[in-house]
């Protein structure tokens, strides 16, 4: 008899964004004449930078010719991309990351979801609340939690991120082994200072813990003083893995390209306390389960680091940040307490009511899709998240409709 992984039965009915998509589809079916503006899932709407498109086309042409055709590439990514990443994203900011510490992949979602496979079943895991649901769900699937009760899984150390701590969690009160951090934060848009991040790095070093640092939104940081990478903090290379993505920074959500940095100094321990290189373990997993991102996509991603590509990607980020400023302005004028939207494409709004009720109201009365904060954890209840990823015209229209709906 084939039996199932019963840990899947502990999961909430469906993945947050699938749940929202279902509700929106039902609304559209019932109201075919109503135009819906989507400010829910953080999916980009503008086309790829011109430099990426040109590199993409040129690489496809190479594939059309036997002499320049490429079959399987290196699982970890082509050198041209790994080198460009290491130099531009890390070395240029004083972070000593080498090209062979970069693992190119098809998404930060997959990498942040898969990385937990390397660690033992009985570790203690700290996860912020609210946060991107993938960290929690993948640990539930792996059997590292007990049942879901009163809005939380037993067996997880939740790191509350609330108004009181400026949406930057405090160190856990009990010892933990694996810590997820996400800055700029999804969903709150909050950021962490170098001093704040150092507290976590020091904690991890003192406790032989590991930090999984999701920096998928670093391109949206406007404040020069804020760290873009955890490796800007001394000692982080021993205790942190970082996740990045081209999805939001260069419009690659449909093209798929991301990367994970696993420094060679990073170790985890066996039951006898002997240390092992996480780089070697991740490399082993990557080579076994992944065959690399396609050559044209990697060429397109590498073009982000050319002079034109860099300027065009920055223009994309600036465009969405102008939307974020508009959402901030309008929602503040409506009397809501908000955070985010300054160094992040997400605006976190205290709706002062149940977040699914607020979601339904905005959908039904304004035809605007947001993301209910409760979907990111119990500390998100009462909040909604508005994403800046849409055209400026649509964001303007959405704000006008929300104003009318609330008046
Ligand atoms: C979000 O809306 O939180 C993100 O788009 C989800 C993702 O990147 O997978």
GROMACS .gro file of C-alpha atoms and ligand atoms in nm:
model
  416
    1UNK     CA    1   0.000   0.000   0.000
    2UNK     CA    2   0.132   0.338  -0.095
    3UNK     CA    3   0.119   0.571   0.202
    4UNK     CA    4   0.164   0.945   0.219
    5UNK     CA    5   0.398   1.180   0.398
    6UNK     CA    6   0.148   1.265   0.672
    7UNK     CA    7   0.327   1.587   0.757
    8UNK     CA    8   0.152   1.729   0.448
    9UNK     CA    9  -0.177   1.685   0.633
   10UNK     CA   10  -0.063   1.941   0.890
   11UNK     CA   11  -0.043   2.212   0.623
   12UNK     CA   12  -0.311   2.475   0.592
   13UNK     CA   13  -0.554   2.403   0.308
   14UNK     CA   14  -0.361   2.574   0.028
   15UNK     CA   15  -0.064   2.796  -0.037
   16UNK     CA   16  -0.148   3.161   0.041
   17UNK     CA   17  -0.120   3.294  -0.313
   18UNK     CA   18  -0.315   3.001  -0.463
   19UNK     CA   19  -0.589   3.070  -0.212
   20UNK     CA   20  -0.603   3.436  -0.313
   21UNK     CA   21  -0.599   3.348  -0.684
   22UNK     CA   22  -0.899   3.117  -0.627
   23UNK     CA   23  -1.097   3.392  -0.449
   24UNK     CA   24  -1.014   3.642  -0.725
   25UNK     CA   25  -1.112   3.394  -0.998
   26UNK     CA   26  -1.447   3.335  -0.824
   27UNK     CA   27  -1.504   3.709  -0.798
   28UNK     CA   28  -1.423   3.758  -1.166
   29UNK     CA   29  -1.655   3.478  -1.267
   30UNK     CA   30  -1.938   3.633  -1.065
   31UNK     CA   31  -1.855   3.985  -1.188
   32UNK     CA   32  -1.730   3.946  -1.546
   33UNK     CA   33  -1.771   4.319  -1.619
   34UNK     CA   34  -1.565   4.440  -1.325
   35UNK     CA   35  -1.201   4.513  -1.393
   36UNK     CA   36  -0.977   4.382  -1.114
   37UNK     CA   37  -0.649   4.555  -1.028
   38UNK     CA   38  -0.395   4.316  -0.878
   39UNK     CA   39  -0.173   4.452  -0.604
   40UNK     CA   40  -0.156   4.116  -0.432
   41UNK     CA   41   0.121   3.872  -0.523
   42UNK     CA   42   0.449   4.050  -0.592
   43UNK     CA   43   0.456   3.976  -0.962
   44UNK     CA   44   0.624   4.229  -1.190
   45UNK     CA   45   0.435   4.378  -1.482
   46UNK     CA   46   0.699   4.562  -1.685
   47UNK     CA   47   0.905   4.401  -1.960
   48UNK     CA   48   1.262   4.280  -1.916
   49UNK     CA   49   1.543   4.535  -1.948
   50UNK     CA   50   1.644   4.587  -2.313
   51UNK     CA   51   2.000   4.469  -2.245
   52UNK     CA   52   1.863   4.140  -2.105
   53UNK     CA   53   1.637   4.089  -2.405
   54UNK     CA   54   1.928   4.146  -2.645
   55UNK     CA   55   2.149   3.900  -2.456
   56UNK     CA   56   1.860   3.652  -2.441
   57UNK     CA   57   1.805   3.675  -2.821
   58UNK     CA   58   2.176   3.644  -2.896
   59UNK     CA   59   2.200   3.333  -2.676
   60UNK     CA   60   1.898   3.176  -2.846
   61UNK     CA   61   2.072   3.237  -3.180
   62UNK     CA   62   2.380   3.057  -3.045
   63UNK     CA   63   2.156   2.760  -2.967
   64UNK     CA   64   2.039   2.759  -3.331
   65UNK     CA   65   2.383   2.679  -3.460
   66UNK     CA   66   2.574   2.349  -3.410
   67UNK     CA   67   2.903   2.532  -3.365
   68UNK     CA   68   2.779   2.746  -3.075
   69UNK     CA   69   2.505   2.518  -2.939
   70UNK     CA   70   2.520   2.429  -2.567
   71UNK     CA   71   2.379   2.120  -2.399
   72UNK     CA   72   2.392   2.062  -2.023
   73UNK     CA   73   2.569   2.347  -1.850
   74UNK     CA   74   2.740   2.338  -1.510
   75UNK     CA   75   2.474   2.269  -1.244
   76UNK     CA   76   2.604   2.557  -1.032
   77UNK     CA   77   2.576   2.808  -1.316
   78UNK     CA   78   2.807   2.936  -1.590
   79UNK     CA   79   3.126   3.107  -1.479
   80UNK     CA   80   3.039   3.427  -1.668
   81UNK     CA   81   2.733   3.475  -1.445
   82UNK     CA   82   2.884   3.355  -1.117
   83UNK     CA   83   3.181   3.589  -1.165
   84UNK     CA   84   2.959   3.886  -1.254
   85UNK     CA   85   2.748   3.824  -0.942
   86UNK     CA   86   3.046   3.786  -0.708
   87UNK     CA   87   3.217   4.101  -0.837
   88UNK     CA   88   2.916   4.330  -0.867
   89UNK     CA   89   2.687   4.225  -0.586
   90UNK     CA   90   2.946   4.139  -0.321
   91UNK     CA   91   3.311   4.229  -0.381
   92UNK     CA   92   3.215   4.583  -0.488
   93UNK     CA   93   3.051   4.628  -0.144
   94UNK     CA   94   3.348   4.490   0.047
   95UNK     CA   95   3.198   4.142   0.092
   96UNK     CA   96   3.459   3.881   0.010
   97UNK     CA   97   3.244   3.631  -0.180
   98UNK     CA   98   3.404   3.418  -0.454
   99UNK     CA   99   3.237   3.308  -0.778
  100UNK     CA  100   3.242   2.942  -0.673
  101UNK     CA  101   3.038   3.026  -0.363
  102UNK     CA  102   2.746   3.127  -0.588
  103UNK     CA  103   2.488   2.865  -0.692
  104UNK     CA  104   2.266   2.983  -0.976
  105UNK     CA  105   1.911   2.848  -0.966
  106UNK     CA  106   1.562   2.898  -1.103
  107UNK     CA  107   1.425   3.081  -0.803
  108UNK     CA  108   1.469   3.196  -0.446
  109UNK     CA  109   1.140   3.025  -0.363
  110UNK     CA  110   1.289   2.685  -0.453
  111UNK     CA  111   1.619   2.755  -0.279
  112UNK     CA  112   1.469   2.887   0.045
  113UNK     CA  113   1.234   2.589   0.036
  114UNK     CA  114   1.496   2.325  -0.042
  115UNK     CA  115   1.783   2.431   0.182
  116UNK     CA  116   1.626   2.279   0.494
  117UNK     CA  117   1.691   1.932   0.350
  118UNK     CA  118   2.053   1.964   0.458
  119UNK     CA  119   1.973   1.983   0.827
  120UNK     CA  120   1.864   1.723   1.075
  121UNK     CA  121   1.508   1.662   1.179
  122UNK     CA  122   1.547   1.762   1.541
  123UNK     CA  123   1.693   2.112   1.507
  124UNK     CA  124   1.512   2.409   1.658
  125UNK     CA  125   1.400   2.657   1.396
  126UNK     CA  126   1.324   3.025   1.441
  127UNK     CA  127   1.095   3.184   1.184
  128UNK     CA  128   0.975   3.545   1.182
  129UNK     CA  129   0.604   3.616   1.207
  130UNK     CA  130   0.484   3.756   0.970
  131UNK     CA  131   0.701   3.630   0.685
  132UNK     CA  132   0.705   3.471   0.339
  133UNK     CA  133   0.514   3.141   0.398
  134UNK     CA  134   0.760   2.914   0.216
  135UNK     CA  135   1.003   2.891   0.510
  136UNK     CA  136   0.740   2.758   0.744
  137UNK     CA  137   0.552   2.533   0.500
  138UNK     CA  138   0.865   2.354   0.383
  139UNK     CA  139   0.964   2.275   0.741
  140UNK     CA  140   0.612   2.148   0.809
  141UNK     CA  141   0.640   1.922   0.502
  142UNK     CA  142   0.974   1.796   0.630
  143UNK     CA  143   0.817   1.698   0.962
  144UNK     CA  144   0.990   1.952   1.185
  145UNK     CA  145   0.669   2.072   1.347
  146UNK     CA  146   0.378   1.937   1.540
  147UNK     CA  147   0.017   2.023   1.461
  148UNK     CA  148  -0.123   2.368   1.382
  149UNK     CA  149  -0.306   2.502   1.687
  150UNK     CA  150  -0.440   2.849   1.761
  151UNK     CA  151  -0.278   2.993   1.452
  152UNK     CA  152   0.068   2.846   1.507
  153UNK     CA  153   0.262   2.523   1.458
  154UNK     CA  154   0.392   2.367   1.775
  155UNK     CA  155   0.765   2.309   1.759
  156UNK     CA  156   0.858   2.635   1.585
  157UNK     CA  157   1.010   2.934   1.762
  158UNK     CA  158   0.823   3.230   1.619
  159UNK     CA  159   1.003   3.564   1.604
  160UNK     CA  160   0.728   3.821   1.645
  161UNK     CA  161   0.771   4.126   1.423
  162UNK     CA  162   0.529   4.389   1.542
  163UNK     CA  163   0.482   4.764   1.573
  164UNK     CA  164   0.644   4.740   1.918
  165UNK     CA  165   0.978   4.620   1.779
  166UNK     CA  166   0.955   4.819   1.454
  167UNK     CA  167   0.893   4.492   1.267
  168UNK     CA  168   1.249   4.374   1.339
  169UNK     CA  169   1.237   4.068   1.566
  170UNK     CA  170   1.432   4.037   1.889
  171UNK     CA  171   1.668   3.747   1.953
  172UNK     CA  172   1.485   3.432   2.061
  173UNK     CA  173   1.457   3.368   2.433
  174UNK     CA  174   1.539   2.999   2.391
  175UNK     CA  175   1.835   2.851   2.199
  176UNK     CA  176   1.773   2.791   1.827
  177UNK     CA  177   1.980   2.626   1.554
  178UNK     CA  178   1.841   2.759   1.228
  179UNK     CA  179   1.720   3.117   1.185
  180UNK     CA  180   1.532   3.258   0.888
  181UNK     CA  181   1.566   3.632   0.832
  182UNK     CA  182   1.423   3.833   0.542
  183UNK     CA  183   1.527   4.196   0.479
  184UNK     CA  184   1.390   4.409   0.324
  185UNK     CA  185   1.111   4.210   0.473
  186UNK     CA  186   0.835   4.039   0.287
  187UNK     CA  187   0.562   4.132   0.382
  188UNK     CA  188   0.627   4.429   0.613
  189UNK     CA  189   0.887   4.609   0.401
  190UNK     CA  190   1.091   4.672   0.716
  191UNK     CA  191   1.470   4.686   0.699
  192UNK     CA  192   1.752   4.605   0.935
  193UNK     CA  193   2.059   4.818   1.009
  194UNK     CA  194   2.415   4.685   1.007
  195UNK     CA  195   2.418   4.704   1.388
  196UNK     CA  196   2.089   4.516   1.407
  197UNK     CA  197   2.212   4.245   1.172
  198UNK     CA  198   2.540   4.213   1.364
  199UNK     CA  199   2.340   4.113   1.672
  200UNK     CA  200   2.208   3.812   1.477
  201UNK     CA  201   2.546   3.722   1.330
  202UNK     CA  202   2.704   3.736   1.676
  203UNK     CA  203   2.422   3.522   1.815
  204UNK     CA  204   2.472   3.261   1.542
  205UNK     CA  205   2.848   3.252   1.600
  206UNK     CA  206   2.809   3.214   1.975
  207UNK     CA  207   2.544   2.943   1.946
  208UNK     CA  208   2.677   2.746   1.645
  209UNK     CA  209   2.354   2.838   1.469
  210UNK     CA  210   2.299   2.916   1.101
  211UNK     CA  211   2.118   3.215   0.947
  212UNK     CA  212   1.925   3.180   0.622
  213UNK     CA  213   1.917   3.538   0.495
  214UNK     CA  214   1.661   3.610   0.224
  215UNK     CA  215   1.769   3.927   0.044
  216UNK     CA  216   1.541   3.892  -0.258
  217UNK     CA  217   1.436   4.257  -0.227
  218UNK     CA  218   1.779   4.418  -0.170
  219UNK     CA  219   1.758   4.611  -0.500
  220UNK     CA  220   1.479   4.822  -0.351
  221UNK     CA  221   1.699   4.957  -0.070
  222UNK     CA  222   1.734   5.332  -0.118
  223UNK     CA  223   1.912   5.414   0.208
  224UNK     CA  224   2.287   5.385   0.146
  225UNK     CA  225   2.353   5.309   0.513
  226UNK     CA  226   2.153   4.986   0.511
  227UNK     CA  227   2.326   4.654   0.438
  228UNK     CA  228   2.228   4.488   0.110
  229UNK     CA  229   2.402   4.165   0.198
  230UNK     CA  230   2.457   3.990   0.529
  231UNK     CA  231   2.821   3.945   0.424
  232UNK     CA  232   2.873   4.316   0.485
  233UNK     CA  233   2.873   4.211   0.851
  234UNK     CA  234   3.199   4.078   0.993
  235UNK     CA  235   3.192   3.705   1.064
  236UNK     CA  236   2.875   3.639   0.862
  237UNK     CA  237   3.055   3.414   0.615
  238UNK     CA  238   3.089   3.150   0.888
  239UNK     CA  239   2.723   3.146   0.981
  240UNK     CA  240   2.501   3.269   0.697
  241UNK     CA  241   2.361   3.160   0.364
  242UNK     CA  242   2.210   3.432   0.144
  243UNK     CA  243   1.935   3.408  -0.116
  244UNK     CA  244   1.896   3.652  -0.405
  245UNK     CA  245   1.678   3.674  -0.710
  246UNK     CA  246   1.654   3.853  -1.044
  247UNK     CA  247   1.275   3.824  -1.024
  248UNK     CA  248   1.185   4.158  -0.876
  249UNK     CA  249   1.510   4.350  -0.937
  250UNK     CA  250   1.514   4.287  -1.314
  251UNK     CA  251   1.167   4.157  -1.395
  252UNK     CA  252   1.257   3.786  -1.414
  253UNK     CA  253   0.949   3.635  -1.242
  254UNK     CA  254   0.848   3.464  -1.567
  255UNK     CA  255   1.204   3.406  -1.687
  256UNK     CA  256   1.334   3.241  -1.368
  257UNK     CA  257   1.682   3.311  -1.239
  258UNK     CA  258   1.812   3.347  -0.885
  259UNK     CA  259   2.112   3.244  -0.681
  260UNK     CA  260   2.218   3.128  -0.338
  261UNK     CA  261   2.547   3.216  -0.173
  262UNK     CA  262   2.700   2.941   0.037
  263UNK     CA  263   3.039   3.054   0.169
  264UNK     CA  264   3.304   2.784   0.208
  265UNK     CA  265   3.353   2.880   0.575
  266UNK     CA  266   2.993   2.791   0.659
  267UNK     CA  267   2.966   2.470   0.859
  268UNK     CA  268   2.707   2.251   1.029
  269UNK     CA  269   2.775   1.968   1.271
  270UNK     CA  270   2.709   1.595   1.288
  271UNK     CA  271   2.581   1.424   1.603
  272UNK     CA  272   2.939   1.388   1.732
  273UNK     CA  273   3.000   1.759   1.698
  274UNK     CA  274   3.227   1.722   1.395
  275UNK     CA  275   3.189   2.010   1.150
  276UNK     CA  276   3.100   1.965   0.783
  277UNK     CA  277   3.107   2.212   0.496
  278UNK     CA  278   2.757   2.326   0.401
  279UNK     CA  279   2.900   2.433   0.065
  280UNK     CA  280   2.990   2.070  -0.012
  281UNK     CA  281   2.652   1.942   0.101
  282UNK     CA  282   2.459   2.200  -0.103
  283UNK     CA  283   2.681   2.132  -0.402
  284UNK     CA  284   2.606   1.760  -0.368
  285UNK     CA  285   2.233   1.826  -0.350
  286UNK     CA  286   2.236   2.077  -0.635
  287UNK     CA  287   2.423   1.839  -0.868
  288UNK     CA  288   2.190   1.552  -0.779
  289UNK     CA  289   1.858   1.732  -0.805
  290UNK     CA  290   1.914   2.022  -1.045
  291UNK     CA  291   2.048   2.051  -1.398
  292UNK     CA  292   2.113   2.421  -1.415
  293UNK     CA  293   1.930   2.726  -1.545
  294UNK     CA  294   1.908   2.746  -1.924
  295UNK     CA  295   2.197   2.913  -2.106
  296UNK     CA  296   1.989   3.196  -2.263
  297UNK     CA  297   1.838   3.282  -1.924
  298UNK     CA  298   2.182   3.300  -1.764
  299UNK     CA  299   2.305   3.524  -2.047
  300UNK     CA  300   2.001   3.748  -1.993
  301UNK     CA  301   2.076   3.761  -1.617
  302UNK     CA  302   2.443   3.842  -1.677
  303UNK     CA  303   2.334   4.139  -1.890
  304UNK     CA  304   2.194   4.300  -1.573
  305UNK     CA  305   2.558   4.365  -1.479
  306UNK     CA  306   2.643   4.551  -1.801
  307UNK     CA  307   2.637   4.931  -1.785
  308UNK     CA  308   2.312   4.958  -1.982
  309UNK     CA  309   2.154   4.658  -1.809
  310UNK     CA  310   2.231   4.803  -1.470
  311UNK     CA  311   2.077   5.140  -1.559
  312UNK     CA  312   1.769   4.974  -1.710
  313UNK     CA  313   1.715   4.747  -1.409
  314UNK     CA  314   1.749   5.047  -1.180
  315UNK     CA  315   1.490   5.228  -1.389
  316UNK     CA  316   1.251   4.934  -1.329
  317UNK     CA  317   1.307   4.948  -0.955
  318UNK     CA  318   1.259   5.329  -0.955
  319UNK     CA  319   0.933   5.286  -1.145
  320UNK     CA  320   0.790   5.049  -0.884
  321UNK     CA  321   0.920   5.265  -0.601
  322UNK     CA  322   0.723   5.559  -0.744
  323UNK     CA  323   0.413   5.338  -0.717
  324UNK     CA  324   0.508   5.252  -0.359
  325UNK     CA  325   0.535   5.622  -0.272
  326UNK     CA  326   0.187   5.681  -0.414
  327UNK     CA  327   0.037   5.395  -0.211
  328UNK     CA  328   0.206   5.525   0.103
  329UNK     CA  329   0.078   5.876   0.044
  330UNK     CA  330  -0.281   5.777  -0.031
  331UNK     CA  331  -0.318   5.518   0.243
  332UNK     CA  332  -0.166   5.757   0.499
  333UNK     CA  333  -0.408   6.027   0.387
  334UNK     CA  334  -0.691   5.780   0.448
  335UNK     CA  335  -0.576   5.756   0.810
  336UNK     CA  336  -0.397   5.420   0.809
  337UNK     CA  337  -0.077   5.342   0.994
  338UNK     CA  338   0.168   5.206   0.741
  339UNK     CA  339   0.525   5.084   0.716
  340UNK     CA  340   0.732   4.970   0.419
  341UNK     CA  341   0.735   5.112   0.070
  342UNK     CA  342   1.049   5.317   0.137
  343UNK     CA  343   1.321   5.055   0.088
  344UNK     CA  344   1.084   4.788  -0.035
  345UNK     CA  345   0.806   4.735  -0.291
  346UNK     CA  346   0.564   4.624  -0.019
  347UNK     CA  347   0.347   4.849   0.196
  348UNK     CA  348   0.219   4.700   0.521
  349UNK     CA  349  -0.102   4.857   0.635
  350UNK     CA  350  -0.272   4.830   0.971
  351UNK     CA  351  -0.630   4.779   0.856
  352UNK     CA  352  -0.759   4.772   1.214
  353UNK     CA  353  -0.988   4.480   1.127
  354UNK     CA  354  -0.963   4.114   1.034
  355UNK     CA  355  -0.726   4.102   0.738
  356UNK     CA  356  -0.935   3.860   0.528
  357UNK     CA  357  -1.240   4.081   0.589
  358UNK     CA  358  -1.042   4.383   0.468
  359UNK     CA  359  -0.921   4.180   0.167
  360UNK     CA  360  -1.280   4.083   0.078
  361UNK     CA  361  -1.402   4.439   0.120
  362UNK     CA  362  -1.132   4.580  -0.111
  363UNK     CA  363  -1.203   4.312  -0.369
  364UNK     CA  364  -1.580   4.348  -0.360
  365UNK     CA  365  -1.611   4.723  -0.327
  366UNK     CA  366  -1.301   4.848  -0.510
  367UNK     CA  367  -1.206   4.556  -0.733
  368UNK     CA  368  -0.854   4.574  -0.587
  369UNK     CA  369  -0.656   4.266  -0.482
  370UNK     CA  370  -0.420   4.296  -0.187
  371UNK     CA  371  -0.269   4.024   0.034
  372UNK     CA  372  -0.424   3.962   0.377
  373UNK     CA  373  -0.158   3.994   0.644
  374UNK     CA  374  -0.287   3.691   0.832
  375UNK     CA  375  -0.160   3.476   0.545
  376UNK     CA  376   0.195   3.558   0.653
  377UNK     CA  377   0.148   3.456   1.016
  378UNK     CA  378  -0.065   3.534   1.316
  379UNK     CA  379   0.116   3.865   1.384
  380UNK     CA  380  -0.008   3.972   1.039
  381UNK     CA  381  -0.369   3.957   1.147
  382UNK     CA  382  -0.531   4.299   1.119
  383UNK     CA  383  -0.290   4.398   0.841
  384UNK     CA  384  -0.294   4.388   0.464
  385UNK     CA  385   0.000   4.406   0.224
  386UNK     CA  386  -0.019   4.617  -0.092
  387UNK     CA  387   0.237   4.545  -0.361
  388UNK     CA  388   0.381   4.820  -0.581
  389UNK     CA  389   0.417   4.586  -0.879
  390UNK     CA  390   0.177   4.717  -1.140
  391UNK     CA  391   0.159   5.011  -1.382
  392UNK     CA  392   0.152   5.359  -1.228
  393UNK     CA  393  -0.184   5.417  -1.397
  394UNK     CA  394  -0.332   5.107  -1.234
  395UNK     CA  395  -0.195   5.199  -0.892
  396UNK     CA  396  -0.347   5.548  -0.930
  397UNK     CA  397  -0.679   5.394  -1.032
  398UNK     CA  398  -0.666   5.144  -0.745
  399UNK     CA  399  -0.601   5.419  -0.490
  400UNK     CA  400  -0.890   5.625  -0.628
  401UNK     CA  401  -1.122   5.324  -0.605
  402UNK     CA  402  -1.010   5.244  -0.249
  403UNK     CA  403  -1.074   5.604  -0.148
  404UNK     CA  404  -1.426   5.586  -0.291
  405UNK     CA  405  -1.494   5.246  -0.136
  406UNK     CA  406  -1.390   5.366   0.208
  407UNK     CA  407  -1.578   5.696   0.199
  408LIG     C1  408   0.505   3.757  -0.280
  408LIG     O1  409   0.409   3.814  -0.330
  408LIG     O2  410   0.523   3.746  -0.159
  408LIG     C2  411   0.606   3.697  -0.374
  408LIG     O3  412   0.579   3.734  -0.504
  408LIG     C3  413   0.603   3.553  -0.368
  408LIG     C4  414   0.723   3.495  -0.434
  408LIG     O4  415   0.818   3.565  -0.469
  408LIG     O5  416   0.721   3.373  -0.449
   0.00000   0.00000   0.00000
